[in-house]
Amino acid sequence: MAGATCGTGPTVHGAPVAVGPVWQARAVTQPVSEYAVDPTFAPDVIVVGAGLAGLVATYEATRTGKKVLVLEQENRANLGGQAFWSLGGLFFIDSPEQRRMGIKDSRELAWQDWQGSAAFDRIGEGDGPERGEDHWGSRWAEAYVDFAATEKRDYLRGLGLKSLTFVGWAERGDGSASGHGNSVPRFHLTWGTGPEVVRVFLEPVEAAEAAGLVRFGFRHRVDDLVVEDGACVGVRGSVLAADDALPRGVASSREVAAEFELGAPAVIVTSGGIGHNFELMRANWPTERVGPAPEHMIAGVPAHVDGRMLAITEAAGANLVNKDRMWAYVEGIHNWDPVWPNHAIRILPGPSSMWFDADGHRLTGMSGVPGADSIGSMKQVLATGADYSWFVLTQSIIEKEFALSGSEQNPDWTDKDLRLMLKERLAKGATSPVEAFKEHGEDFVVATDFDELVAGMNRIARGGRVLDADLLRRQIEERDRQIDNPFGKDAQVMAIHNARRDRTGKLMRVAKPHKILDPAHGPLIAVRLNILSRKTLGGIETNLDSQVIRPDGTPFPGLYAAGEVAGFGGGGVHGHNALEGTFLGGCIFSGRAAGRSVAR
């Protein structure tokens, strides 16, 4: 790469900023557009991807005066990536919010839950070639639980991030104390949802940009990592055609306008996962563990979440681990007002909807309880050979228990509108976005009569399957008889009563137990649930400094990775299951480690 030159650096907070060697751009074909990178800018690090992990890494690096070039294949409107679209849930342990809600949590209980959920089963010997795929992921997991139990909340509040006072209980578990699931509510909802999580890192990064420490290369798609003498010293790729007019999330052109090559002493890959690359998902689908890959799948992430950098980084010499681990949901519905292709929304359910497979058989055990055990539910759904299932519920249940994933589906929380929140969450009726899906969504059937409901379900069933109304009614009546007492043997009914012992659940998230066929709680509602792609749980192997690891176990000089592309740390911090509220936190924790590592 180009040699060093001298220059005068900017100041940040009044302090002079040291200027290192100038690693100049080498344009194979000079980009002639507004996206051209200033060839005189001398980055200390190149960050590939401007999602949350990339912004966090950039923020941490610039705090010590490092100069950062951020390359992003989309336009400026997409800063923050998938995090912007999220509900903003964060996993904290023994927080003031939990204590105010009467929840007793501890680092020890959370670590027990994490280990039971992750089920790390790929740990070998030592740090070398025999270390096993879970070697670094398990270490990241313990470090992350420590972070969530100590400084995580203060770190984020110091940036201006605040959580709502109520705490959600996601992934309630498989019914065993030592197995999968959260023993207590730990899902802390950000006041401002995903856009607020992005904002608290984006604003200081934009301030660093104004001070001359940061440059963005939008529409710069990295196609290769430049490796010299065994070290990563830069990137090369394509400048894509201009698309500034496109709003956030809309699929953009892949027309190539020019090529580029850029260098820096360090490169951090923060390019996200594979959630919109169905071909890659199916190629790595864990068939033996959860069942056949779904034929019909909808996308919970924008089209640019393509997973390209995984193969590119592997080709450069990085080690990829746990490729078969991914986090897809079974409660996906087609967005009636889509932003990106195959746009999916996930229902965040309370525990009361009855859950049936495509043939009309009720899902069993705790994985038949909505919101309890995502992978267990997936196994039961796919075991039928179908790729969808059904919720059957009442108007009373949808009003209390249906929330929708996504910042745009929760305008009260996203816009920090307290008056709207009180109206939407505590007044009678479902929230406006939920009612809009009930009215317009192609997956919803609403009826006042049971036979009419089943007829509507059969009209939208796939693969020629036909539901038997008598079979469905019998199972609902059997469950309804369990409602007459505040106790019983039905696992779902017991889970409902348990969930209502949580203050947040009783106040906002769990309907009072009632019979599904009681007309006083009607109309009846059925929802066709589709497989929804979301997160990648495996990826680039990294050590606790976010340094990329080679197949022989040694660090890759000059190369770092963070966020979803690194399995949120180590190539698989979650193991086989995620506890929810841990995806944004994983981006923050691993991005912070990467930024601080290059700063050192």
XYZ file of N, CA and C in Angstrom, residues 67 132 220 271 278 288 314 346 374 418 470 473 518 522 577:
45
model
N -8.817 7.316 13.209
C -9.557 7.740 12.023
C -10.161 6.504 11.369
N -12.479 -26.982 18.814
C -13.923 -27.122 18.674
C -14.591 -25.808 18.319
N -20.456 1.460 -1.367
C -19.190 0.747 -1.535
C -19.379 -0.691 -1.063
N -20.673 -6.852 8.767
C -21.580 -6.817 7.621
C -22.902 -7.533 7.823
N -32.072 -16.691 1.221
C -32.749 -17.962 1.477
C -31.954 -19.144 0.940
N -31.210 -32.144 10.466
C -31.242 -33.241 11.432
C -31.722 -32.779 12.796
N -13.911 -15.809 4.679
C -13.382 -17.177 4.723
C -12.342 -17.391 3.624
N -42.927 -10.406 12.713
C -43.119 -11.465 13.697
C -44.144 -11.047 14.734
N -38.768 -21.355 20.903
C -38.820 -21.165 19.448
C -38.360 -22.396 18.672
N -45.959 9.134 25.190
C -46.567 8.548 26.373
C -48.087 8.520 26.274
N -64.179 -30.957 13.071
C -64.511 -31.719 14.273
C -63.268 -31.960 15.137
N -62.334 -28.613 16.795
C -63.272 -28.258 17.853
C -63.056 -29.121 19.101
N -66.069 -19.254 23.989
C -67.022 -18.392 24.669
C -67.313 -17.182 23.779
N -65.488 -13.170 21.668
C -65.295 -13.198 20.227
C -65.104 -11.814 19.623
N -29.530 -21.854 20.934
C -30.759 -21.096 21.197
C -30.430 -19.697 21.693
